[in-house]
Short mmCIF file of C-alpha atoms in Angstrom, two decimals:
data_model
loop_
_atom_site.label_atom_id
_atom_site.label_comp_id
_atom_site.label_asym_id
_atom_site.label_seq_id
_atom_site.Cartn_x
_atom_site.Cartn_y
_atom_site.Cartn_z
CA MET A 503 21.71 -18.47 -29.44
CA THR A 504 20.27 -15.16 -28.59
CA THR A 505 20.65 -13.42 -25.11
CA GLU A 506 17.47 -12.91 -23.49
CA VAL A 507 18.75 -11.57 -20.12
CA GLU A 508 21.73 -9.67 -19.21
CA PHE A 509 23.25 -8.28 -16.14
CA ILE A 510 26.26 -5.94 -16.52
CA ASN A 511 27.87 -5.29 -13.14
CA VAL A 512 24.73 -4.76 -11.08
CA SER A 513 24.57 -3.61 -7.48
CA LYS A 514 21.74 -2.98 -5.22
CA SER A 515 21.44 -2.00 -1.75
CA TYR A 516 18.51 -1.65 0.75
CA MET A 517 18.29 1.15 3.51
CA ASN A 518 17.62 -0.66 6.80
CA GLN A 519 17.35 1.96 9.38
CA HIS A 520 19.19 4.57 7.99
CA GLU A 521 21.92 2.42 7.04
CA ALA A 522 22.58 0.94 3.46
CA VAL A 523 23.01 -2.87 3.33
CA ASP A 524 24.56 -4.37 0.32
CA VAL A 525 22.62 -6.93 -1.18
CA LEU A 526 23.79 -7.50 -4.59
CA ASN A 527 27.57 -6.62 -5.52
CA GLY A 528 28.82 -6.14 -8.93
CA VAL A 529 26.52 -9.14 -10.48
CA SER A 530 27.32 -9.78 -14.38
CA GLY A 531 25.86 -12.63 -16.40
CA GLU A 532 23.92 -13.83 -19.58
CA ILE A 533 20.89 -15.82 -19.96
CA GLU A 534 20.15 -17.40 -23.38
CA LYS A 535 16.65 -17.62 -24.94
CA GLY A 536 14.67 -20.64 -24.03
CA SER A 537 17.19 -21.72 -21.04
CA ILE A 538 16.63 -22.41 -17.62
CA VAL A 539 18.90 -20.79 -15.16
CA THR A 540 18.55 -22.29 -11.70
CA ILE A 541 19.79 -19.98 -8.97
CA ILE A 542 20.88 -21.29 -5.81
CA GLY A 543 22.69 -19.85 -2.58
CA PRO A 544 21.99 -19.28 1.34
CA SER A 545 19.08 -17.36 2.46
CA GLY A 546 19.37 -13.49 2.17
CA SER A 547 22.26 -13.80 -0.42
CA GLY A 548 20.32 -11.67 -2.95
CA LYS A 549 18.57 -14.47 -5.14
CA SER A 550 15.10 -13.09 -5.04
CA THR A 551 16.63 -9.62 -5.73
CA ILE A 552 18.07 -10.64 -8.87
CA LEU A 553 14.52 -11.88 -10.13
CA SER A 554 12.73 -8.62 -9.08
CA LEU A 555 15.41 -6.53 -11.12
CA CYS A 556 14.53 -8.19 -14.14
CA ASN A 557 10.95 -6.69 -14.51
CA LEU A 558 11.76 -3.41 -12.45
CA LEU A 559 10.05 -4.33 -9.36
CA LEU A 560 13.46 -2.98 -8.06
CA THR A 561 15.61 -0.73 -9.95
CA PRO A 562 19.63 -1.41 -9.72
CA ASP A 563 21.62 1.07 -7.84
CA GLU A 564 24.59 0.69 -10.37
CA GLY A 565 24.99 -1.43 -13.50
CA GLU A 566 22.45 -2.50 -16.22
CA VAL A 567 19.65 -5.23 -16.41
CA ARG A 568 19.04 -5.60 -20.04
CA ILE A 569 16.00 -7.71 -21.46
CA ARG A 570 16.64 -8.50 -25.12
CA GLY A 571 19.44 -6.07 -25.34
CA LYS A 572 17.40 -3.01 -23.91
CA ASP A 573 17.99 -1.84 -20.41
CA VAL A 574 14.80 -2.39 -18.07
CA ARG A 575 14.50 1.41 -17.39
CA GLU A 576 14.05 2.15 -21.06
CA TRP A 577 10.96 -0.46 -21.51
CA ASN A 578 7.53 0.64 -21.26
CA ILE A 579 7.12 -0.73 -17.79
CA GLN A 580 3.39 -2.39 -18.03
CA GLU A 581 4.98 -3.97 -21.41
CA LEU A 582 8.09 -5.07 -19.54
CA ARG A 583 6.11 -6.65 -16.59
CA ARG A 584 3.69 -8.60 -18.94
CA ARG A 585 6.79 -9.92 -20.84
CA VAL A 586 8.66 -10.78 -17.91
CA GLY A 587 6.43 -12.57 -15.57
CA ILE A 588 6.83 -13.41 -12.23
CA ALA A 589 5.54 -16.24 -9.82
CA PHE A 590 6.12 -15.74 -6.04
CA GLN A 591 6.98 -18.05 -3.31
CA GLY A 592 3.52 -17.83 -1.27
CA ALA A 593 1.41 -17.59 -4.69
CA PRO A 594 -0.69 -14.49 -3.08
CA MET A 595 -3.99 -14.41 -4.41
CA LEU A 596 -6.44 -11.41 -4.53
CA THR A 597 -9.85 -11.76 -2.47
CA GLY A 598 -12.29 -13.34 -5.22
CA THR A 599 -12.99 -16.72 -7.31
CA VAL A 600 -10.34 -18.47 -9.09
CA LEU A 601 -11.70 -16.88 -12.34
CA ASP A 602 -11.30 -13.30 -10.71
CA ASN A 603 -7.66 -14.23 -10.22
CA LEU A 604 -6.96 -16.00 -13.37
CA SER A 605 -8.30 -13.30 -15.46
CA LEU A 606 -6.86 -10.49 -13.60
CA PRO A 607 -3.81 -9.90 -16.09
CA LEU A 608 -6.26 -9.06 -18.92
CA ARG A 609 -8.80 -6.94 -16.76
CA LEU A 610 -6.06 -4.80 -15.75
CA GLN A 611 -5.74 -4.13 -19.80
CA GLY A 612 -9.46 -3.78 -20.13
CA ARG A 613 -10.04 -7.01 -21.80
CA THR A 614 -11.83 -10.21 -20.84
CA LEU A 615 -10.44 -13.62 -20.88
CA GLU A 616 -11.91 -15.74 -23.74
CA ASP A 617 -11.00 -19.27 -22.77
CA PRO A 618 -10.21 -19.54 -18.97
CA LYS A 619 -10.71 -23.46 -19.31
CA LYS A 620 -7.52 -23.64 -21.85
CA TYR A 621 -5.38 -22.37 -18.74
CA MET A 622 -7.12 -24.19 -16.10
CA GLU A 623 -6.60 -27.45 -17.92
CA PHE A 624 -2.84 -26.75 -19.12
CA VAL A 625 -1.87 -26.38 -15.32
CA GLY A 626 -3.73 -29.30 -14.26
CA LEU A 627 -7.00 -27.45 -12.83
CA THR A 628 -10.57 -28.18 -13.78
CA GLU A 629 -13.43 -25.90 -14.96
CA ASP A 630 -14.92 -26.58 -11.72
CA HIS A 631 -12.39 -24.84 -9.93
CA LEU A 632 -13.22 -21.56 -11.33
CA SER A 633 -15.92 -20.55 -9.23
CA ARG A 634 -14.08 -21.46 -6.09
CA GLN A 635 -12.42 -18.69 -3.56
CA ALA A 636 -9.03 -18.53 -4.68
CA LYS A 637 -7.88 -18.19 -1.24
CA GLU A 638 -9.41 -21.33 0.05
CA LEU A 639 -7.30 -23.75 -2.67
CA SER A 640 -4.67 -26.06 -1.26
CA GLY A 641 -0.82 -24.66 -1.58
CA GLY A 642 -0.10 -26.69 -4.74
CA GLN A 643 -3.41 -25.63 -6.49
CA ARG A 644 -2.54 -21.92 -5.62
CA GLN A 645 0.79 -22.25 -6.82
CA ARG A 646 -0.65 -23.83 -10.34
CA LEU A 647 -3.19 -20.91 -10.30
CA SER A 648 -0.46 -18.53 -9.95
CA LEU A 649 1.56 -20.04 -12.71
CA ALA A 650 -1.86 -19.64 -14.90
CA ARG A 651 -2.34 -16.35 -13.93
CA THR A 652 1.13 -15.55 -14.99
CA LEU A 653 0.66 -17.38 -18.54
CA VAL A 654 -2.13 -15.27 -19.47
CA ASN A 655 0.15 -12.57 -20.27
CA ASP A 656 2.00 -15.08 -22.31
CA PRO A 657 5.51 -13.84 -20.82
CA ALA A 658 8.84 -14.68 -22.99
CA ILE A 659 10.52 -14.61 -19.56
CA LEU A 660 9.48 -16.54 -16.31
CA LEU A 661 10.92 -15.58 -12.89
CA LEU A 662 10.20 -18.27 -10.10
CA ASP A 663 11.02 -17.38 -6.47
CA GLU A 664 10.92 -20.72 -4.64
CA VAL A 665 7.65 -21.82 -6.13
CA THR A 666 7.76 -25.23 -4.64
CA SER A 667 9.40 -24.54 -1.31
CA ALA A 668 5.96 -24.46 0.62
CA LEU A 669 4.48 -27.30 -1.22
CA ASP A 670 4.64 -31.20 -0.06
CA SER A 671 6.80 -33.31 -2.42
CA LEU A 672 3.85 -34.83 -4.50
CA SER A 673 2.63 -31.07 -5.32
CA ALA A 674 6.06 -29.76 -5.78
CA HIS A 675 6.96 -32.48 -8.28
CA GLU A 676 3.50 -31.52 -10.10
CA VAL A 677 4.44 -28.07 -10.34
CA GLU A 678 8.06 -28.76 -11.45
CA GLU A 679 6.76 -30.77 -14.21
CA LEU A 680 4.24 -28.17 -15.13
CA ILE A 681 7.11 -25.50 -15.44
CA LEU A 682 9.26 -27.84 -17.45
CA ARG A 683 6.38 -28.17 -19.87
CA ILE A 684 6.08 -24.36 -19.88
CA ASN A 685 9.59 -24.10 -20.88
CA ARG A 686 9.50 -26.56 -23.58
CA GLU A 687 6.31 -25.89 -25.26
CA LYS A 688 6.32 -22.24 -25.05
CA GLN A 689 10.17 -21.95 -25.28
CA THR A 690 10.02 -19.75 -22.03
CA THR A 691 13.48 -18.44 -20.57
CA ILE A 692 13.27 -19.03 -16.95
CA LEU A 693 15.16 -17.77 -13.78
CA TRP A 694 14.40 -20.10 -11.27
CA VAL A 695 15.43 -19.37 -7.42
CA THR A 696 15.32 -22.32 -5.38
CA HIS A 697 17.04 -23.67 -2.12
CA ASP A 698 16.41 -27.34 -3.34
CA GLN A 699 19.91 -28.52 -4.76
CA SER A 700 18.44 -31.59 -6.36
CA GLN A 701 15.79 -29.60 -8.04
CA ALA A 702 18.23 -27.22 -9.31
CA GLU A 703 20.35 -29.89 -10.67
CA ARG A 704 17.34 -31.74 -12.37
CA VAL A 705 15.78 -28.77 -14.16
CA GLY A 706 18.68 -26.44 -14.74
CA ASP A 707 20.48 -25.84 -17.99
CA GLN A 708 22.61 -23.35 -16.08
CA THR A 709 23.09 -22.76 -12.35
CA TRP A 710 24.37 -19.89 -10.64
CA LEU A 711 25.64 -20.06 -6.94
CA VAL A 712 25.09 -16.54 -5.27
CA ILE A 713 26.71 -15.74 -2.06
CA ASP A 714 26.67 -12.34 -0.24
CA GLY A 715 25.33 -10.74 -3.24
CA LYS A 716 28.01 -12.05 -5.73
CA VAL A 717 27.70 -14.62 -8.25
CA VAL A 718 30.37 -17.00 -7.03
CA GLU A 719 30.06 -19.52 -10.12
CA ALA A 720 27.99 -19.74 -13.15
CA ALA A 721 28.28 -22.90 -15.13
CA PRO A 722 26.40 -25.57 -17.07
CA THR A 723 24.34 -27.32 -14.56
CA LYS A 724 25.83 -30.70 -14.85
CA GLN A 725 29.28 -29.30 -14.84
CA PHE A 726 28.35 -26.99 -11.71
CA PHE A 727 27.43 -29.87 -9.56
CA VAL A 728 29.81 -32.66 -10.80
CA LYS A 729 32.90 -30.49 -11.29
CA PRO A 730 32.52 -27.25 -9.68
CA LYS A 731 35.34 -24.93 -10.12
CA GLU A 732 35.31 -22.63 -7.25
CA ALA A 733 36.22 -23.58 -3.88
CA GLN A 734 33.17 -21.61 -2.32
CA THR A 735 31.01 -23.82 -4.65
CA LYS A 736 32.79 -27.19 -3.57
CA HIS A 737 32.26 -26.11 -0.01
CA PHE A 738 28.65 -25.20 -0.44
CA LEU A 739 27.73 -28.36 -2.38
CA GLU A 740 29.62 -30.17 0.50
CA LEU A 741 27.79 -28.44 3.26
CA ARG A 742 24.60 -29.73 1.54
CA ARG A 743 25.77 -33.41 1.23
CA GLU A 744 26.77 -33.54 5.00
CA TYR A 745 23.52 -31.97 6.01
CA LYS A 746 21.70 -34.75 4.03
CA MET B 1375 -22.53 32.39 32.69
CA SER B 1376 -20.47 34.48 35.21
CA LEU B 1377 -16.82 33.83 35.76
CA ILE B 1378 -17.69 32.66 39.38
CA ALA B 1379 -20.03 29.86 38.00
CA LEU B 1380 -17.12 28.74 35.47
CA LEU B 1381 -14.57 28.62 38.05
CA PHE B 1382 -16.85 26.35 40.27
CA SER B 1383 -17.07 24.05 37.10
CA PHE B 1384 -13.22 23.66 37.30
CA GLY B 1385 -14.29 21.51 40.32
CA PHE B 1386 -14.94 18.65 37.84
CA VAL B 1387 -11.29 18.73 36.70
CA ILE B 1388 -10.15 18.82 40.43
CA PHE B 1389 -12.47 15.88 41.31
CA SER B 1390 -11.04 13.78 38.35
CA PHE B 1391 -7.77 14.70 39.23
CA PHE B 1392 -8.14 13.12 42.90
CA LEU B 1393 -9.98 10.04 41.37
CA SER B 1394 -7.01 9.51 39.09
CA GLN B 1395 -4.45 9.96 42.06
CA ALA B 1396 -6.64 7.48 43.98
CA PHE B 1397 -6.77 4.94 41.72
CA LYS B 1398 -3.17 5.24 40.39
CA LEU B 1399 -4.45 6.12 36.97
CA GLY B 1400 -1.53 8.19 36.00
CA LEU B 1401 -3.72 10.60 34.12
CA GLY B 1402 -3.70 13.57 36.66
CA ARG B 1403 -1.09 15.45 35.15
CA ASP B 1404 -2.59 15.09 31.71
CA LEU B 1405 -6.07 16.24 33.09
CA ILE B 1406 -4.75 19.52 34.40
CA ILE B 1407 -2.88 20.29 31.36
CA THR B 1408 -5.37 19.43 29.02
CA SER B 1409 -7.84 21.50 30.86
CA ILE B 1410 -5.63 24.39 31.16
CA ARG B 1411 -4.92 24.20 27.61
CA ALA B 1412 -8.36 23.96 26.46
CA THR B 1413 -9.36 27.18 28.78
CA ILE B 1414 -6.40 29.23 27.16
CA GLN B 1415 -7.22 28.13 23.97
CA LEU B 1416 -10.91 28.80 23.96
CA LEU B 1417 -10.53 32.30 26.01
CA ILE B 1418 -8.00 33.06 23.10
CA VAL B 1419 -10.50 32.08 20.35
CA GLY B 1420 -13.22 34.11 22.26
CA TYR B 1421 -11.03 37.12 22.09
CA ILE B 1422 -10.16 36.94 18.56
CA LEU B 1423 -13.54 36.10 17.47
CA ASN B 1424 -14.75 39.04 19.12
CA THR B 1425 -12.26 41.22 17.41
CA VAL B 1426 -12.83 39.54 14.09
CA PHE B 1427 -16.71 39.73 14.08
CA GLY B 1428 -16.14 43.51 14.90
CA PHE B 1429 -13.96 44.08 11.74
CA GLU B 1430 -15.99 45.15 8.44
CA ASN B 1431 -12.90 43.53 6.43
CA PRO B 1432 -13.42 40.12 4.90
CA LEU B 1433 -9.75 39.95 4.90
CA ALA B 1434 -9.63 39.38 8.68
CA MET B 1435 -12.21 36.48 8.42
CA ILE B 1436 -10.07 34.95 5.51
CA LEU B 1437 -6.83 35.31 7.44
CA MET B 1438 -8.45 33.25 10.41
CA LEU B 1439 -9.76 30.65 8.27
CA LEU B 1440 -6.32 30.20 6.79
CA VAL B 1441 -5.01 29.73 10.35
CA MET B 1442 -7.46 27.21 11.09
CA VAL B 1443 -6.75 25.25 7.94
CA PHE B 1444 -3.00 25.67 8.36
CA VAL B 1445 -3.21 24.44 12.12
CA ALA B 1446 -5.40 21.40 11.04
CA ALA B 1447 -3.39 20.50 8.12
CA LYS B 1448 -0.20 20.75 10.53
CA ASN B 1449 -1.99 18.25 13.04
CA ALA B 1450 -3.21 15.81 10.45
CA ALA B 1451 0.24 15.70 8.72
CA LYS B 1452 1.70 14.22 11.76
CA ARG B 1453 0.35 10.88 10.80
CA GLY B 1454 1.84 10.82 7.13
CA LYS B 1455 5.26 12.01 8.31
CA GLY B 1456 7.68 10.93 5.49
CA LEU B 1457 5.27 11.05 2.72
CA PRO B 1458 6.13 13.47 0.00
CA ARG B 1459 4.54 17.01 0.44
CA ILE B 1460 2.01 15.70 2.92
CA PHE B 1461 1.38 18.86 4.64
CA TRP B 1462 0.38 20.58 1.30
CA LYS B 1463 -1.64 17.91 0.21
CA ILE B 1464 -3.67 17.85 3.35
CA PHE B 1465 -3.62 21.89 3.46
CA LEU B 1466 -5.06 21.76 -0.28
CA THR B 1467 -7.58 18.89 0.66
CA ILE B 1468 -9.16 21.05 3.38
CA SER B 1469 -9.21 24.04 1.65
CA ILE B 1470 -11.07 22.51 -1.13
CA VAL B 1471 -13.49 21.00 1.11
CA GLU B 1472 -14.05 24.25 2.83
CA ILE B 1473 -14.37 26.00 -0.40
CA ILE B 1474 -16.93 23.78 -1.77
CA THR B 1475 -19.21 23.39 1.36
CA GLN B 1476 -19.15 27.10 2.15
CA GLY B 1477 -19.63 27.94 -1.54
CA PHE B 1478 -22.85 25.60 -1.33
CA LEU B 1479 -24.08 27.05 1.83
CA LEU B 1480 -23.37 30.63 0.81
CA GLY B 1481 -24.42 30.32 -2.93
CA LEU B 1482 -27.90 28.97 -2.13
CA GLN B 1483 -28.11 31.36 0.99
CA ILE B 1484 -28.69 28.59 3.22
CA VAL B 1485 -26.89 30.37 5.76
CA PRO B 1486 -26.24 34.07 6.10
CA ALA B 1487 -22.84 35.35 4.77
CA THR B 1488 -21.72 36.76 8.19
CA PRO B 1489 -18.45 36.19 9.97
CA GLN B 1490 -20.36 34.70 13.12
CA TYR B 1491 -21.89 32.04 10.85
CA ILE B 1492 -19.03 31.47 8.45
CA ILE B 1493 -16.30 31.23 11.08
CA SER B 1494 -18.29 28.95 13.28
CA ILE B 1495 -19.62 26.38 10.48
CA SER B 1496 -15.74 26.54 9.16
CA GLY B 1497 -14.67 25.34 12.42
CA MET B 1498 -16.93 22.35 12.41
CA ILE B 1499 -15.92 21.62 8.56
CA ILE B 1500 -12.10 22.12 9.13
CA GLY B 1501 -12.12 20.19 12.38
CA ASN B 1502 -14.19 17.27 10.85
CA SER B 1503 -11.98 17.10 7.72
CA MET B 1504 -8.83 17.04 9.92
CA VAL B 1505 -10.27 14.02 12.17
CA ILE B 1506 -11.11 12.23 8.62
CA ALA B 1507 -7.59 12.87 7.10
CA ASN B 1508 -6.01 11.53 10.43
CA LEU B 1509 -8.51 8.36 10.44
CA PHE B 1510 -7.61 7.95 6.36
CA LEU B 1511 -3.97 7.98 6.92
CA ASN B 1512 -4.18 5.57 9.85
CA ARG B 1513 -6.02 3.30 7.94
CA LEU B 1514 -4.14 3.68 4.67
CA LYS B 1515 -0.90 2.87 6.48
CA ALA B 1516 -2.13 -0.35 8.13
CA GLU B 1517 -3.61 -1.31 5.03
CA LEU B 1518 -0.63 -1.03 3.01
CA GLU B 1519 1.58 -2.74 5.82
CA MET B 1520 -1.08 -5.91 5.53
CA ARG B 1521 -1.66 -6.02 1.99
CA LYS B 1522 1.71 -4.96 0.27
CA GLU B 1523 1.72 -8.38 -1.44
CA GLU B 1524 -1.31 -7.51 -3.50
CA VAL B 1525 0.03 -4.43 -4.70
CA VAL B 1526 3.09 -5.82 -5.88
CA LEU B 1527 1.20 -8.83 -7.54
CA VAL B 1528 -0.87 -6.19 -9.44
CA LEU B 1529 2.29 -4.17 -10.47
CA SER B 1530 4.08 -7.42 -11.09
CA LEU B 1531 1.27 -8.34 -13.83
CA GLY B 1532 1.47 -5.06 -15.42
CA GLY B 1533 -0.80 -3.06 -13.72
CA SER B 1534 -0.75 0.58 -13.26
CA VAL B 1535 0.00 2.22 -10.08
CA LYS B 1536 -3.38 3.27 -9.67
CA GLN B 1537 -5.01 -0.08 -10.36
CA SER B 1538 -2.53 -1.64 -7.90
CA ILE B 1539 -3.67 0.59 -5.01
CA TYR B 1540 -7.25 1.28 -5.64
CA PRO B 1541 -8.70 -1.62 -3.57
CA ILE B 1542 -6.78 -0.49 -0.51
CA LEU B 1543 -7.43 3.40 -1.27
CA LYS B 1544 -11.19 2.16 -1.42
CA GLN B 1545 -10.79 0.61 1.93
CA SER B 1546 -9.28 3.06 3.33
CA ILE B 1547 -11.71 5.87 2.38
CA ARG B 1548 -14.54 3.63 3.77
CA SER B 1549 -12.94 2.54 6.90
CA SER B 1550 -12.36 6.48 7.63
CA LEU B 1551 -15.78 7.43 7.12
CA ILE B 1552 -17.37 4.57 9.33
CA PRO B 1553 -17.10 6.81 12.63
CA THR B 1554 -18.73 9.84 10.92
CA VAL B 1555 -21.42 7.59 9.43
CA GLU B 1556 -21.98 5.58 12.74
CA GLY B 1557 -21.81 8.61 14.72
CA GLN B 1558 -24.95 10.16 12.82
CA ARG B 1559 -27.00 7.03 13.53
CA THR B 1560 -27.82 7.37 17.21
CA ILE B 1561 -28.06 11.31 16.99
CA GLY B 1562 -30.41 12.75 18.91
CA LEU B 1563 -31.41 9.42 20.45
CA VAL B 1564 -28.60 8.91 22.76
CA GLN B 1565 -26.90 12.41 23.08
CA LEU B 1566 -27.81 15.94 21.78
CA PRO B 1567 -25.22 17.39 19.51
CA GLY B 1568 -23.29 20.14 20.94
CA MET B 1569 -24.41 22.82 18.76
CA MET B 1570 -28.07 22.09 19.01
CA THR B 1571 -27.72 22.06 23.12
CA GLY B 1572 -25.85 25.30 23.07
CA GLN B 1573 -28.50 26.97 20.75
CA ILE B 1574 -31.37 25.56 23.08
CA ILE B 1575 -29.60 26.56 26.34
CA ALA B 1576 -29.04 30.11 24.77
CA GLY B 1577 -32.82 30.17 24.36
CA ALA B 1578 -33.58 29.13 20.57
CA ASP B 1579 -36.63 27.33 19.58
CA PRO B 1580 -35.81 23.78 19.89
CA VAL B 1581 -37.37 23.06 16.24
CA GLN B 1582 -35.15 25.63 14.83
CA ALA B 1583 -32.19 24.20 16.58
CA VAL B 1584 -33.10 20.93 15.08
CA ARG B 1585 -33.18 22.29 11.70
CA PHE B 1586 -29.78 23.90 11.98
CA GLN B 1587 -28.18 20.68 13.39
CA LEU B 1588 -29.72 18.78 10.48
CA LEU B 1589 -27.99 21.05 8.10
CA ILE B 1590 -24.92 20.58 10.12
CA VAL B 1591 -25.36 16.91 10.03
CA PHE B 1592 -25.37 16.58 6.00
CA MET B 1593 -22.84 19.11 5.76
CA ILE B 1594 -20.56 17.05 7.75
CA LEU B 1595 -21.19 13.95 5.72
CA PHE B 1596 -20.33 15.53 2.73
CA ALA B 1597 -17.16 17.25 3.83
CA ALA B 1598 -16.14 13.85 5.40
CA VAL B 1599 -16.74 11.94 1.86
CA LEU B 1600 -15.04 14.75 -0.01
CA THR B 1601 -12.00 14.98 2.39
CA ALA B 1602 -11.16 11.20 2.22
CA ILE B 1603 -11.70 11.01 -1.44
CA ILE B 1604 -9.54 14.14 -2.31
CA LEU B 1605 -6.90 13.05 0.24
CA GLY B 1606 -6.94 9.62 -1.12
CA PHE B 1607 -6.36 10.64 -4.84
CA LEU B 1608 -3.69 13.17 -3.94
CA ILE B 1609 -1.70 11.05 -1.70
CA TYR B 1610 -1.55 7.77 -3.69
CA PRO B 1611 0.91 8.91 -6.45
CA GLY B 1612 3.40 9.80 -3.86
CA LEU B 1613 3.48 6.34 -2.72
CA PHE B 1614 5.34 5.14 -5.56
CA ASN B 1615 8.56 6.04 -7.28
CA LYS B 1616 8.91 6.74 -11.05
CA ASN B 1617 9.50 3.30 -11.82
CA GLN B 1618 6.13 2.32 -10.50
CA GLN B 1619 7.44 0.57 -7.27
CA LEU B 1620 5.63 0.86 -4.07
CA ASP B 1621 8.09 3.05 -1.92
CA ILE B 1622 6.84 3.89 1.44
CA SER B 1623 10.18 3.17 3.53
CA ALA B 1624 10.15 6.51 4.66
CA TRP B 1625 6.59 6.75 6.22
#
C-alpha cells in the first residue's frame, strides 16, 4: 500500500487576543491510499484543523504534512487544493443556481462543465435541480451538491468535515452511502471528521481519536472500538455509551 | 463679511449648546469643541492659502497638496488599522486620483492653471477620495466578516486569491459609491451645492456658477469611482498570506 497523506510531528496554534492557543501538538500519522480514516474527538480538540492542513487552508507551525510524499508547501497551491478536496459542515453555497455552484471549480480554471447531469445523478440529484437557486435546497440536497462540486475537480483525497451532522437521519444515511460509493468507485482516500461514533465505526478503515490536539490512539477501526489500547480511548468510548 | 457679523453667527453654536443642555443630549462639549476646531482650522487655512497664492513658486503649491493628501490618507488609514502598509496604499490611491483628475482638467484647459483653482479643486478631490476610502474600508471589513466562508470555499476549490475575493471587492466598491451617486441625484432640487452657493453669494452669474458646479459633479463622480477601484486592487493582495489563506486577524 502507498502512503497518501503523512503527518510528521505537526503542531499548530492560533492567536487568540494576543495569546497563542495550541490546537495541535505533535500530530503524526500515515493514511493509506484509498482508505477511509475517521477522526473523532471532543469539540475543539483540533479535528477540523487536521483537515485544513492537508490542503493548505492552514499552514503548520511546526512539522510537515505530506501529500504523496511531498510537503504541502512545495505543491502548486491551486493544484494541491484541486487534488485534495474538502466538503464543509454547512455545505456553503455561492449565490446563484445549482449549476453555477456545480460548475464553479471548472469556471475557476476558465473551463466549462460539459456534463453536469452526470455529477447530479451520481449524487442522487436530478437535472431539474440545476436551474434552482442553490441556497434554497434542503440541507441534504446542499450537502450532496457540495460533494458533487468537490468531485468536479476529481480529487484523489477527500476531506469531510462533519458533513452529515446537520442532517436528519435519513439524509445523513443517504449522504453516508454516497461517500462510501465515491470511495469504492473512485478509490478516493477519505479523511472523515465526525462526532457520530457509530458512523465512525461503520465507515472507517482506521480511526483516530484526537483529544487536546494530540492523536491519543490511531488503530484499525474494528480494533479501535472493540479493543482500544489507551485508557483515554476507553474512557472516551465509555462516556459515549453512558450518554446513549 | 465683517468679523462682528462672524462673531454673531457663533450665536448658532451657543443656541445649539443650550438646546443640548436642556434636552440632556450630551452633545454640548462636542458642539463647542467642533466649532472652535473648525474656526481655528479654517482661519489657518485661510492664511496659508493667502501665502501660497502669493508665492510664484509652484513648489509651495505642491507641498500644500502633499500635506492635504497626507492628512487625508492618515485619516482614512485609521479604518484599515492592521492591514499591511495601509497608509501608503491610501496615500498612493489619493495621489493617483488627484494627478489623473487634475491632469485632465489642466491638460484640456478646462480650468486655469492657477493656485486658486488647483488648490480649491484639489481640496474637493482629496476630501472626496478620503470619504470614499473610509466607506470602502468599512464595507470591505463588514463584507469579509459576513462572507468569509465564500472566500475559503473558492480557495478550497482551487481558485486564486483574486477569484476568491473578487465578488466581495466588487460589492464593497459598489456600496462605497452609493452615497456619492445618490447624493448627486437630488442636487439642485433639494439643496444647492456649497460651492455654487458660495459663487452666487460672491456675485457670480448663476448660470456660470451652475456650469462650474456641473464640472465639479462630474469630477467628483470620476474621482470616487477611481478611488474605490484603485484602493480595492491595491488592498486585496494584503488580505492573504503567502500560502493563499485569508489572513485578516490583525484588522
